[in-house]
């Protein structure tokens, strides 16, 4: 049975999509069967894997609103073990339409449950909000990975996110865990990066991944080539860091049998 992992932080631009796409790629290369669900109307994970958003015939919208099967809306990617359930701006409408649906918080969960057996990991790239799309991701997830940018104010909003996860645990999904916090865009020379890392280590040391993702230009240019960094420049610092993070993730989740 596959694990569903939600990449969530209502703060924008913190590295959710970069982390989700690149961990998905490394998991696929580690012989895990992976489905990436793009749950953001911005469709950045979709573009980042080489698809043109305006030309999508299949998408997560069809699953959430038209009640189509996930399996009928999944696309192949350059990596054999990595499939994509893509998104585009139509999804912005879905967030509104979902409000009127019965069991609106669990529409995604119910759809993913039908394909959970076909994958080892289903990774969900959330939008930067705590709206109904993110609640759907959390309601279906076994665990959450929270990317945090190594900048001042990074911790603002973190308590609100933790609070939302607790609410989801009480009302929608008793099993949900925080798998880990990952520090992104880390700059070893900057005081802000060091301060934030020390602060998070102080309060959240149990869930902070040891691997830190450095600020790396290759990570930001890979999406413009429609590729995860491992297919763009596998030797760069950013690629090595995501490779190591994926190993740490696998060790923690699979050893503990979580
Ligand atoms: P949103 O909230 O809009 O969905 P996000 O949390 O998904 O954003 P990303 O899109 O992954 O964040 O990253 C924001 C920007 O920072 C992107 O342009 C991305 O290429 C860049 N970026 C992410 N991580 C790094 C990094 N480690 N080094 C350099 N640039 C990065
Ligand atoms: Mg994103």
PDB file of C-alpha atoms and ligand atoms in Angstrom:
ATOM      1  CA  UNK A   1       0.000   0.000   0.000  1.00  0.00           C
ATOM      2  CA  UNK A   2       1.498   3.333  -1.045  1.00  0.00           C
ATOM      3  CA  UNK A   3       2.149   6.209   1.303  1.00  0.00           C
ATOM      4  CA  UNK A   4       0.592   9.576   0.558  1.00  0.00           C
ATOM      5  CA  UNK A   5       2.848  12.529   1.357  1.00  0.00           C
ATOM      6  CA  UNK A   6       1.645  16.117   1.239  1.00  0.00           C
ATOM      7  CA  UNK A   7       4.112  18.982   0.669  1.00  0.00           C
ATOM      8  CA  UNK A   8       2.476  21.845   2.494  1.00  0.00           C
ATOM      9  CA  UNK A   9       3.188  25.366   3.693  1.00  0.00           C
ATOM     10  CA  UNK A  10       0.710  28.188   3.167  1.00  0.00           C
ATOM     11  CA  UNK A  11       3.639  30.559   2.758  1.00  0.00           C
ATOM     12  CA  UNK A  12       4.393  31.113  -0.933  1.00  0.00           C
ATOM     13  CA  UNK A  13       7.706  30.464  -2.644  1.00  0.00           C
ATOM     14  CA  UNK A  14       9.304  28.375   0.097  1.00  0.00           C
ATOM     15  CA  UNK A  15      10.303  25.423  -2.087  1.00  0.00           C
ATOM     16  CA  UNK A  16       7.242  23.139  -1.937  1.00  0.00           C
ATOM     17  CA  UNK A  17       7.215  22.412  -5.653  1.00  0.00           C
ATOM     18  CA  UNK A  18      11.001  22.162  -6.004  1.00  0.00           C
ATOM     19  CA  UNK A  19      11.121  19.693  -3.111  1.00  0.00           C
ATOM     20  CA  UNK A  20       8.130  17.677  -4.311  1.00  0.00           C
ATOM     21  CA  UNK A  21       9.319  17.358  -7.934  1.00  0.00           C
ATOM     22  CA  UNK A  22      12.895  16.492  -7.039  1.00  0.00           C
ATOM     23  CA  UNK A  23      12.064  14.013  -4.290  1.00  0.00           C
ATOM     24  CA  UNK A  24       9.574  12.407  -6.681  1.00  0.00           C
ATOM     25  CA  UNK A  25      12.350  12.014  -9.247  1.00  0.00           C
ATOM     26  CA  UNK A  26      14.841  10.525  -6.787  1.00  0.00           C
ATOM     27  CA  UNK A  27      12.226   8.157  -5.363  1.00  0.00           C
ATOM     28  CA  UNK A  28      11.452   7.011  -8.914  1.00  0.00           C
ATOM     29  CA  UNK A  29      15.154   6.442  -9.559  1.00  0.00           C
ATOM     30  CA  UNK A  30      15.320   4.417  -6.325  1.00  0.00           C
ATOM     31  CA  UNK A  31      12.882   1.988  -7.934  1.00  0.00           C
ATOM     32  CA  UNK A  32       9.809   3.233  -6.113  1.00  0.00           C
ATOM     33  CA  UNK A  33       6.641   3.669  -8.121  1.00  0.00           C
ATOM     34  CA  UNK A  34       5.666   7.300  -7.702  1.00  0.00           C
ATOM     35  CA  UNK A  35       2.653   9.448  -8.548  1.00  0.00           C
ATOM     36  CA  UNK A  36       3.034  13.206  -8.230  1.00  0.00           C
ATOM     37  CA  UNK A  37      -0.292  14.995  -7.781  1.00  0.00           C
ATOM     38  CA  UNK A  38      -0.129  18.658  -8.771  1.00  0.00           C
ATOM     39  CA  UNK A  39      -2.749  20.243  -6.519  1.00  0.00           C
ATOM     40  CA  UNK A  40      -1.819  23.859  -7.243  1.00  0.00           C
ATOM     41  CA  UNK A  41      -3.731  25.908  -9.846  1.00  0.00           C
ATOM     42  CA  UNK A  42      -0.368  27.515 -10.710  1.00  0.00           C
ATOM     43  CA  UNK A  43       0.593  24.126 -12.166  1.00  0.00           C
ATOM     44  CA  UNK A  44       4.286  24.592 -11.431  1.00  0.00           C
ATOM     45  CA  UNK A  45       4.985  20.893 -10.897  1.00  0.00           C
ATOM     46  CA  UNK A  46       3.228  20.190 -14.216  1.00  0.00           C
ATOM     47  CA  UNK A  47       5.451  22.680 -16.075  1.00  0.00           C
ATOM     48  CA  UNK A  48       8.475  21.505 -14.115  1.00  0.00           C
ATOM     49  CA  UNK A  49       7.985  18.005 -15.497  1.00  0.00           C
ATOM     50  CA  UNK A  50       7.800  19.282 -19.057  1.00  0.00           C
ATOM     51  CA  UNK A  51       4.075  19.683 -19.769  1.00  0.00           C
ATOM     52  CA  UNK A  52       2.341  22.701 -21.260  1.00  0.00           C
ATOM     53  CA  UNK A  53      -0.495  23.654 -18.955  1.00  0.00           C
ATOM     54  CA  UNK A  54      -2.690  25.161 -21.663  1.00  0.00           C
ATOM     55  CA  UNK A  55      -2.711  21.870 -23.609  1.00  0.00           C
ATOM     56  CA  UNK A  56      -3.789  19.503 -20.841  1.00  0.00           C
ATOM     57  CA  UNK A  57      -6.685  17.177 -21.651  1.00  0.00           C
ATOM     58  CA  UNK A  58      -6.244  15.248 -18.462  1.00  0.00           C
ATOM     59  CA  UNK A  59      -5.950  16.867 -15.051  1.00  0.00           C
ATOM     60  CA  UNK A  60      -6.689  16.649 -11.354  1.00  0.00           C
ATOM     61  CA  UNK A  61      -9.693  18.915 -12.017  1.00  0.00           C
ATOM     62  CA  UNK A  62     -11.423  16.063 -13.871  1.00  0.00           C
ATOM     63  CA  UNK A  63     -10.839  13.857 -10.848  1.00  0.00           C
ATOM     64  CA  UNK A  64     -12.094  16.313  -8.232  1.00  0.00           C
ATOM     65  CA  UNK A  65     -15.062  17.773 -10.070  1.00  0.00           C
ATOM     66  CA  UNK A  66     -16.025  15.397 -12.914  1.00  0.00           C
ATOM     67  CA  UNK A  67     -15.424  12.345 -10.704  1.00  0.00           C
ATOM     68  CA  UNK A  68     -13.192  10.745 -13.321  1.00  0.00           C
ATOM     69  CA  UNK A  69     -10.697   8.076 -12.272  1.00  0.00           C
ATOM     70  CA  UNK A  70      -7.167   9.086 -11.296  1.00  0.00           C
ATOM     71  CA  UNK A  71      -5.817   6.313 -13.543  1.00  0.00           C
ATOM     72  CA  UNK A  72      -7.482   7.900 -16.598  1.00  0.00           C
ATOM     73  CA  UNK A  73      -5.867  11.283 -15.937  1.00  0.00           C
ATOM     74  CA  UNK A  74      -2.283  10.289 -15.226  1.00  0.00           C
ATOM     75  CA  UNK A  75       0.537  11.225 -17.609  1.00  0.00           C
ATOM     76  CA  UNK A  76       3.855   9.430 -18.226  1.00  0.00           C
ATOM     77  CA  UNK A  77       7.006  11.431 -17.548  1.00  0.00           C
ATOM     78  CA  UNK A  78      10.600  11.099 -18.706  1.00  0.00           C
ATOM     79  CA  UNK A  79      11.221   8.782 -15.756  1.00  0.00           C
ATOM     80  CA  UNK A  80       9.631   5.376 -16.088  1.00  0.00           C
ATOM     81  CA  UNK A  81       8.585   5.093 -12.436  1.00  0.00           C
ATOM     82  CA  UNK A  82       7.190   8.620 -12.173  1.00  0.00           C
ATOM     83  CA  UNK A  83       3.643   9.492 -13.228  1.00  0.00           C
ATOM     84  CA  UNK A  84       1.957  12.869 -12.982  1.00  0.00           C
ATOM     85  CA  UNK A  85      -1.622  13.878 -12.259  1.00  0.00           C
ATOM     86  CA  UNK A  86      -1.288  17.398 -13.697  1.00  0.00           C
ATOM     87  CA  UNK A  87      -3.002  20.695 -12.951  1.00  0.00           C
ATOM     88  CA  UNK A  88      -3.647  24.035 -14.524  1.00  0.00           C
ATOM     89  CA  UNK A  89      -5.669  27.134 -13.745  1.00  0.00           C
ATOM     90  CA  UNK A  90      -8.971  25.180 -14.039  1.00  0.00           C
ATOM     91  CA  UNK A  91      -8.174  23.974 -10.549  1.00  0.00           C
ATOM     92  CA  UNK A  92      -8.817  27.449  -9.159  1.00  0.00           C
ATOM     93  CA  UNK A  93     -12.466  26.884 -10.110  1.00  0.00           C
ATOM     94  CA  UNK A  94     -12.463  23.484  -8.462  1.00  0.00           C
ATOM     95  CA  UNK A  95     -11.639  25.038  -5.114  1.00  0.00           C
ATOM     96  CA  UNK A  96     -14.882  27.019  -5.352  1.00  0.00           C
ATOM     97  CA  UNK A  97     -16.968  24.167  -6.812  1.00  0.00           C
ATOM     98  CA  UNK A  98     -15.805  21.777  -4.103  1.00  0.00           C
ATOM     99  CA  UNK A  99     -17.480  23.901  -1.464  1.00  0.00           C
ATOM    100  CA  UNK A 100     -20.855  22.593  -2.639  1.00  0.00           C
ATOM    101  CA  UNK A 101     -19.833  18.954  -2.806  1.00  0.00           C
ATOM    102  CA  UNK A 102     -20.820  16.408  -0.197  1.00  0.00           C
ATOM    103  CA  UNK A 103     -17.779  15.218   1.777  1.00  0.00           C
ATOM    104  CA  UNK A 104     -15.849  18.043   0.200  1.00  0.00           C
ATOM    105  CA  UNK A 105     -12.751  17.568   2.382  1.00  0.00           C
ATOM    106  CA  UNK A 106     -12.276  13.962   1.289  1.00  0.00           C
ATOM    107  CA  UNK A 107     -12.826  14.051  -2.457  1.00  0.00           C
ATOM    108  CA  UNK A 108      -9.117  13.684  -3.243  1.00  0.00           C
ATOM    109  CA  UNK A 109      -8.597  11.013  -0.582  1.00  0.00           C
ATOM    110  CA  UNK A 110     -11.445   8.914  -1.962  1.00  0.00           C
ATOM    111  CA  UNK A 111     -10.027   9.177  -5.476  1.00  0.00           C
ATOM    112  CA  UNK A 112      -6.444   8.364  -4.426  1.00  0.00           C
ATOM    113  CA  UNK A 113      -7.514   5.423  -2.266  1.00  0.00           C
ATOM    114  CA  UNK A 114      -8.500   3.621  -5.480  1.00  0.00           C
ATOM    115  CA  UNK A 115      -4.948   3.837  -6.874  1.00  0.00           C
ATOM    116  CA  UNK A 116      -2.953   3.626  -3.638  1.00  0.00           C
ATOM    117  CA  UNK A 117      -2.084   0.015  -4.397  1.00  0.00           C
ATOM    118  CA  UNK A 118      -0.453   0.899  -7.704  1.00  0.00           C
ATOM    119  CA  UNK A 119       2.196   3.178  -6.193  1.00  0.00           C
ATOM    120  CA  UNK A 120       4.796   3.140  -3.429  1.00  0.00           C
ATOM    121  CA  UNK A 121       4.515   6.892  -2.924  1.00  0.00           C
ATOM    122  CA  UNK A 122       1.955   9.498  -3.899  1.00  0.00           C
ATOM    123  CA  UNK A 123       3.366  13.007  -3.437  1.00  0.00           C
ATOM    124  CA  UNK A 124       0.999  15.975  -3.397  1.00  0.00           C
ATOM    125  CA  UNK A 125       2.263  19.473  -4.258  1.00  0.00           C
ATOM    126  CA  UNK A 126      -0.007  21.901  -2.375  1.00  0.00           C
ATOM    127  CA  UNK A 127      -0.846  25.506  -3.248  1.00  0.00           C
ATOM    128  CA  UNK A 128       0.286  28.319  -0.928  1.00  0.00           C
ATOM    129  CA  UNK A 129      -2.914  28.468   1.125  1.00  0.00           C
ATOM    130  CA  UNK A 130      -4.782  26.574   3.805  1.00  0.00           C
ATOM    131  CA  UNK A 131      -7.918  26.408   1.667  1.00  0.00           C
ATOM    132  CA  UNK A 132      -9.986  23.420   0.649  1.00  0.00           C
ATOM    133  CA  UNK A 133      -7.365  22.048  -1.763  1.00  0.00           C
ATOM    134  CA  UNK A 134      -4.750  21.849   0.982  1.00  0.00           C
ATOM    135  CA  UNK A 135      -7.324  20.410   3.402  1.00  0.00           C
ATOM    136  CA  UNK A 136      -8.062  17.698   0.801  1.00  0.00           C
ATOM    137  CA  UNK A 137      -4.335  16.944   0.586  1.00  0.00           C
ATOM    138  CA  UNK A 138      -4.009  16.715   4.386  1.00  0.00           C
ATOM    139  CA  UNK A 139      -7.184  14.659   4.773  1.00  0.00           C
ATOM    140  CA  UNK A 140      -5.729  12.006   2.464  1.00  0.00           C
ATOM    141  CA  UNK A 141      -2.107  12.072   3.588  1.00  0.00           C
ATOM    142  CA  UNK A 142      -0.187   9.606   5.711  1.00  0.00           C
ATOM    143  CA  UNK A 143       2.364  12.320   6.355  1.00  0.00           C
ATOM    144  CA  UNK A 144       3.329  15.917   5.666  1.00  0.00           C
ATOM    145  CA  UNK A 145       6.659  17.366   4.618  1.00  0.00           C
ATOM    146  CA  UNK A 146       6.976  21.068   5.393  1.00  0.00           C
ATOM    147  CA  UNK A 147       9.554  22.992   3.368  1.00  0.00           C
ATOM    148  CA  UNK A 148      10.757  26.128   5.119  1.00  0.00           C
ATOM    149  CA  UNK A 149      12.817  28.824   3.473  1.00  0.00           C
ATOM    150  CA  UNK A 150      15.952  29.739   5.386  1.00  0.00           C
ATOM    151  CA  UNK A 151      15.008  33.418   5.735  1.00  0.00           C
ATOM    152  CA  UNK A 152      13.704  35.701   8.438  1.00  0.00           C
ATOM    153  CA  UNK A 153       9.919  35.400   8.942  1.00  0.00           C
ATOM    154  CA  UNK A 154      10.132  31.764   7.826  1.00  0.00           C
ATOM    155  CA  UNK A 155       8.553  30.643  11.067  1.00  0.00           C
ATOM    156  CA  UNK A 156       5.644  33.011  10.726  1.00  0.00           C
ATOM    157  CA  UNK A 157       2.638  30.926   9.852  1.00  0.00           C
ATOM    158  CA  UNK A 158       4.264  27.670  10.931  1.00  0.00           C
ATOM    159  CA  UNK A 159       2.171  27.497  14.108  1.00  0.00           C
ATOM    160  CA  UNK A 160      -0.951  28.102  12.008  1.00  0.00           C
ATOM    161  CA  UNK A 161       0.035  25.238   9.716  1.00  0.00           C
ATOM    162  CA  UNK A 162       0.731  22.934  12.683  1.00  0.00           C
ATOM    163  CA  UNK A 163      -2.649  23.953  14.078  1.00  0.00           C
ATOM    164  CA  UNK A 164      -4.382  23.065  10.799  1.00  0.00           C
ATOM    165  CA  UNK A 165      -2.654  19.684  10.823  1.00  0.00           C
ATOM    166  CA  UNK A 166      -3.924  19.111  14.389  1.00  0.00           C
ATOM    167  CA  UNK A 167      -7.452  20.038  13.351  1.00  0.00           C
ATOM    168  CA  UNK A 168      -7.263  17.640  10.417  1.00  0.00           C
ATOM    169  CA  UNK A 169      -6.007  14.970  12.822  1.00  0.00           C
ATOM    170  CA  UNK A 170      -8.984  15.511  15.145  1.00  0.00           C
ATOM    171  CA  UNK A 171     -11.691  15.700  12.516  1.00  0.00           C
ATOM    172  CA  UNK A 172     -10.658  14.123   9.218  1.00  0.00           C
ATOM    173  CA  UNK A 173      -7.564  11.932   9.408  1.00  0.00           C
ATOM    174  CA  UNK A 174      -6.411  10.487  12.702  1.00  0.00           C
ATOM    175  CA  UNK A 175      -3.333   8.894  11.129  1.00  0.00           C
ATOM    176  CA  UNK A 176      -1.657  12.005   9.744  1.00  0.00           C
ATOM    177  CA  UNK A 177       1.930  12.593  10.877  1.00  0.00           C
ATOM    178  CA  UNK A 178       4.453  15.336  10.341  1.00  0.00           C
ATOM    179  CA  UNK A 179       7.174  13.380   8.519  1.00  0.00           C
ATOM    180  CA  UNK A 180       9.575  16.278   8.565  1.00  0.00           C
ATOM    181  CA  UNK A 181      10.553  19.882   8.107  1.00  0.00           C
ATOM    182  CA  UNK A 182      13.098  20.607   5.382  1.00  0.00           C
ATOM    183  CA  UNK A 183      15.195  23.776   5.275  1.00  0.00           C
ATOM    184  CA  UNK A 184      15.401  25.102   1.727  1.00  0.00           C
ATOM    185  CA  UNK A 185      17.428  27.773  -0.055  1.00  0.00           C
ATOM    186  CA  UNK A 186      20.044  27.616   2.675  1.00  0.00           C
ATOM    187  CA  UNK A 187      23.000  29.940   2.329  1.00  0.00           C
ATOM    188  CA  UNK A 188      25.829  29.005   4.680  1.00  0.00           C
ATOM    189  CA  UNK A 189      27.275  32.527   4.450  1.00  0.00           C
ATOM    190  CA  UNK A 190      24.090  34.310   5.472  1.00  0.00           C
ATOM    191  CA  UNK A 191      23.290  35.134   9.060  1.00  0.00           C
ATOM    192  CA  UNK A 192      19.567  34.753   8.380  1.00  0.00           C
ATOM    193  CA  UNK A 193      20.021  31.162   7.214  1.00  0.00           C
ATOM    194  CA  UNK A 194      22.077  30.265  10.275  1.00  0.00           C
ATOM    195  CA  UNK A 195      19.661  31.961  12.677  1.00  0.00           C
ATOM    196  CA  UNK A 196      16.593  30.281  11.201  1.00  0.00           C
ATOM    197  CA  UNK A 197      18.250  26.907  11.172  1.00  0.00           C
ATOM    198  CA  UNK A 198      19.217  27.303  14.863  1.00  0.00           C
ATOM    199  CA  UNK A 199      15.705  28.406  15.793  1.00  0.00           C
ATOM    200  CA  UNK A 200      13.999  25.531  14.032  1.00  0.00           C
ATOM    201  CA  UNK A 201      16.477  23.098  15.521  1.00  0.00           C
ATOM    202  CA  UNK A 202      15.554  24.488  18.953  1.00  0.00           C
ATOM    203  CA  UNK A 203      11.790  24.016  18.608  1.00  0.00           C
ATOM    204  CA  UNK A 204      11.386  21.256  16.037  1.00  0.00           C
ATOM    205  CA  UNK A 205      14.597  19.210  16.276  1.00  0.00           C
ATOM    206  CA  UNK A 206      12.680  15.935  16.282  1.00  0.00           C
ATOM    207  CA  UNK A 207      11.180  16.476  12.866  1.00  0.00           C
ATOM    208  CA  UNK A 208      13.883  18.562  11.185  1.00  0.00           C
ATOM    209  CA  UNK A 209      15.640  16.652   8.398  1.00  0.00           C
ATOM    210  CA  UNK A 210      19.401  16.636   8.786  1.00  0.00           C
ATOM    211  CA  UNK A 211      19.871  17.262   5.089  1.00  0.00           C
ATOM    212  CA  UNK A 212      19.555  20.950   4.247  1.00  0.00           C
ATOM    213  CA  UNK A 213      18.877  22.160   0.701  1.00  0.00           C
ATOM    214  CA  UNK A 214      21.337  24.856  -0.379  1.00  0.00           C
ATOM    215  CA  UNK A 215      20.459  27.813  -2.548  1.00  0.00           C
ATOM    216  CA  UNK A 216      21.520  26.552  -5.962  1.00  0.00           C
ATOM    217  CA  UNK A 217      20.930  28.128  -9.348  1.00  0.00           C
ATOM    218  CA  UNK A 218      20.601  24.745 -11.103  1.00  0.00           C
ATOM    219  CA  UNK A 219      17.531  23.961  -8.988  1.00  0.00           C
ATOM    220  CA  UNK A 220      15.822  27.124 -10.180  1.00  0.00           C
ATOM    221  CA  UNK A 221      16.701  26.679 -13.850  1.00  0.00           C
ATOM    222  CA  UNK A 222      15.777  22.971 -14.157  1.00  0.00           C
ATOM    223  CA  UNK A 223      11.992  23.662 -14.341  1.00  0.00           C
ATOM    224  CA  UNK A 224      12.478  25.919 -17.370  1.00  0.00           C
ATOM    225  CA  UNK A 225      13.864  22.836 -19.132  1.00  0.00           C
ATOM    226  CA  UNK A 226      10.874  20.813 -17.919  1.00  0.00           C
ATOM    227  CA  UNK A 227      13.099  18.494 -15.935  1.00  0.00           C
ATOM    228  CA  UNK A 228      13.800  17.517 -12.348  1.00  0.00           C
ATOM    229  CA  UNK A 229      17.350  18.562 -11.451  1.00  0.00           C
ATOM    230  CA  UNK A 230      18.652  14.992 -11.635  1.00  0.00           C
ATOM    231  CA  UNK A 231      17.985  15.017 -15.404  1.00  0.00           C
ATOM    232  CA  UNK A 232      19.313  18.571 -15.802  1.00  0.00           C
ATOM    233  CA  UNK A 233      22.569  18.498 -13.821  1.00  0.00           C
ATOM    234  CA  UNK A 234      22.844  15.445 -11.557  1.00  0.00           C
ATOM    235  CA  UNK A 235      26.213  16.538 -10.163  1.00  0.00           C
ATOM    236  CA  UNK A 236      25.260  19.989  -8.895  1.00  0.00           C
ATOM    237  CA  UNK A 237      24.958  20.746  -5.167  1.00  0.00           C
ATOM    238  CA  UNK A 238      21.170  20.990  -5.355  1.00  0.00           C
ATOM    239  CA  UNK A 239      20.842  17.584  -6.985  1.00  0.00           C
ATOM    240  CA  UNK A 240      23.129  15.965  -4.427  1.00  0.00           C
ATOM    241  CA  UNK A 241      21.143  17.532  -1.604  1.00  0.00           C
ATOM    242  CA  UNK A 242      17.787  16.269  -2.916  1.00  0.00           C
ATOM    243  CA  UNK A 243      19.321  12.830  -3.477  1.00  0.00           C
ATOM    244  CA  UNK A 244      20.502  12.797   0.133  1.00  0.00           C
ATOM    245  CA  UNK A 245      17.188  14.132   1.455  1.00  0.00           C
ATOM    246  CA  UNK A 246      15.330  11.373  -0.386  1.00  0.00           C
ATOM    247  CA  UNK A 247      17.621   8.775   1.200  1.00  0.00           C
ATOM    248  CA  UNK A 248      17.030  10.267   4.650  1.00  0.00           C
ATOM    249  CA  UNK A 249      13.273  10.282   4.017  1.00  0.00           C
ATOM    250  CA  UNK A 250      13.292   6.644   2.897  1.00  0.00           C
ATOM    251  CA  UNK A 251      15.369   5.582   5.860  1.00  0.00           C
ATOM    252  CA  UNK A 252      13.041   7.315   8.308  1.00  0.00           C
ATOM    253  CA  UNK A 253       9.717   6.252   6.806  1.00  0.00           C
ATOM    254  CA  UNK A 254      10.567   2.726   5.692  1.00  0.00           C
ATOM    255  CA  UNK A 255      12.667   1.699   8.704  1.00  0.00           C
ATOM    256  CA  UNK A 256      10.111   2.809  11.208  1.00  0.00           C
ATOM    257  CA  UNK A 257       7.487   1.134   9.074  1.00  0.00           C
ATOM    258  CA  UNK A 258       5.517   4.350   9.301  1.00  0.00           C
TER     259      UNK A 258
HETATM  260  P1  LIG B   1       4.390  28.469  -4.350  1.00  0.00           P
HETATM  261  O1  LIG B   1       3.989  28.748  -2.950  1.00  0.00           O
HETATM  262  O2  LIG B   1       4.214  29.632  -5.272  1.00  0.00           O
HETATM  263  O3  LIG B   1       3.795  27.209  -4.897  1.00  0.00           O
HETATM  264  P2  LIG B   1       6.720  26.935  -3.724  1.00  0.00           P
HETATM  265  O4  LIG B   1       6.646  26.900  -2.240  1.00  0.00           O
HETATM  266  O5  LIG B   1       6.247  25.765  -4.464  1.00  0.00           O
HETATM  267  O6  LIG B   1       5.995  28.237  -4.286  1.00  0.00           O
HETATM  268  P3  LIG B   1       9.043  26.832  -5.378  1.00  0.00           P
HETATM  269  O7  LIG B   1       8.257  27.152  -6.599  1.00  0.00           O
HETATM  270  O8  LIG B   1       9.567  25.453  -5.225  1.00  0.00           O
HETATM  271  O9  LIG B   1       8.240  27.257  -4.083  1.00  0.00           O
HETATM  272  O10 LIG B   1      10.294  27.820  -5.229  1.00  0.00           O
HETATM  273  C1  LIG B   1      10.120  29.225  -5.336  1.00  0.00           C
HETATM  274  C2  LIG B   1      11.209  29.782  -6.265  1.00  0.00           C
HETATM  275  O11 LIG B   1      12.480  29.560  -5.695  1.00  0.00           O
HETATM  276  C3  LIG B   1      11.232  29.103  -7.618  1.00  0.00           C
HETATM  277  O12 LIG B   1      11.610  30.046  -8.580  1.00  0.00           O
HETATM  278  C4  LIG B   1      12.314  28.059  -7.467  1.00  0.00           C
HETATM  279  O13 LIG B   1      12.941  27.729  -8.693  1.00  0.00           O
HETATM  280  C5  LIG B   1      13.275  28.740  -6.531  1.00  0.00           C
HETATM  281  N1  LIG B   1      13.977  27.792  -5.671  1.00  0.00           N
HETATM  282  C6  LIG B   1      13.430  26.833  -4.890  1.00  0.00           C
HETATM  283  N2  LIG B   1      14.371  26.185  -4.181  1.00  0.00           N
HETATM  284  C7  LIG B   1      15.561  26.738  -4.537  1.00  0.00           C
HETATM  285  C8  LIG B   1      16.923  26.519  -4.159  1.00  0.00           C
HETATM  286  N3  LIG B   1      17.248  25.587  -3.249  1.00  0.00           N
HETATM  287  N4  LIG B   1      17.879  27.286  -4.728  1.00  0.00           N
HETATM  288  C9  LIG B   1      17.542  28.253  -5.611  1.00  0.00           C
HETATM  289  N5  LIG B   1      16.309  28.518  -6.020  1.00  0.00           N
HETATM  290  C10 LIG B   1      15.301  27.775  -5.492  1.00  0.00           C
HETATM  291 MG1  LIG B   2       4.579  25.540  -5.673  1.00  0.00          MG
END
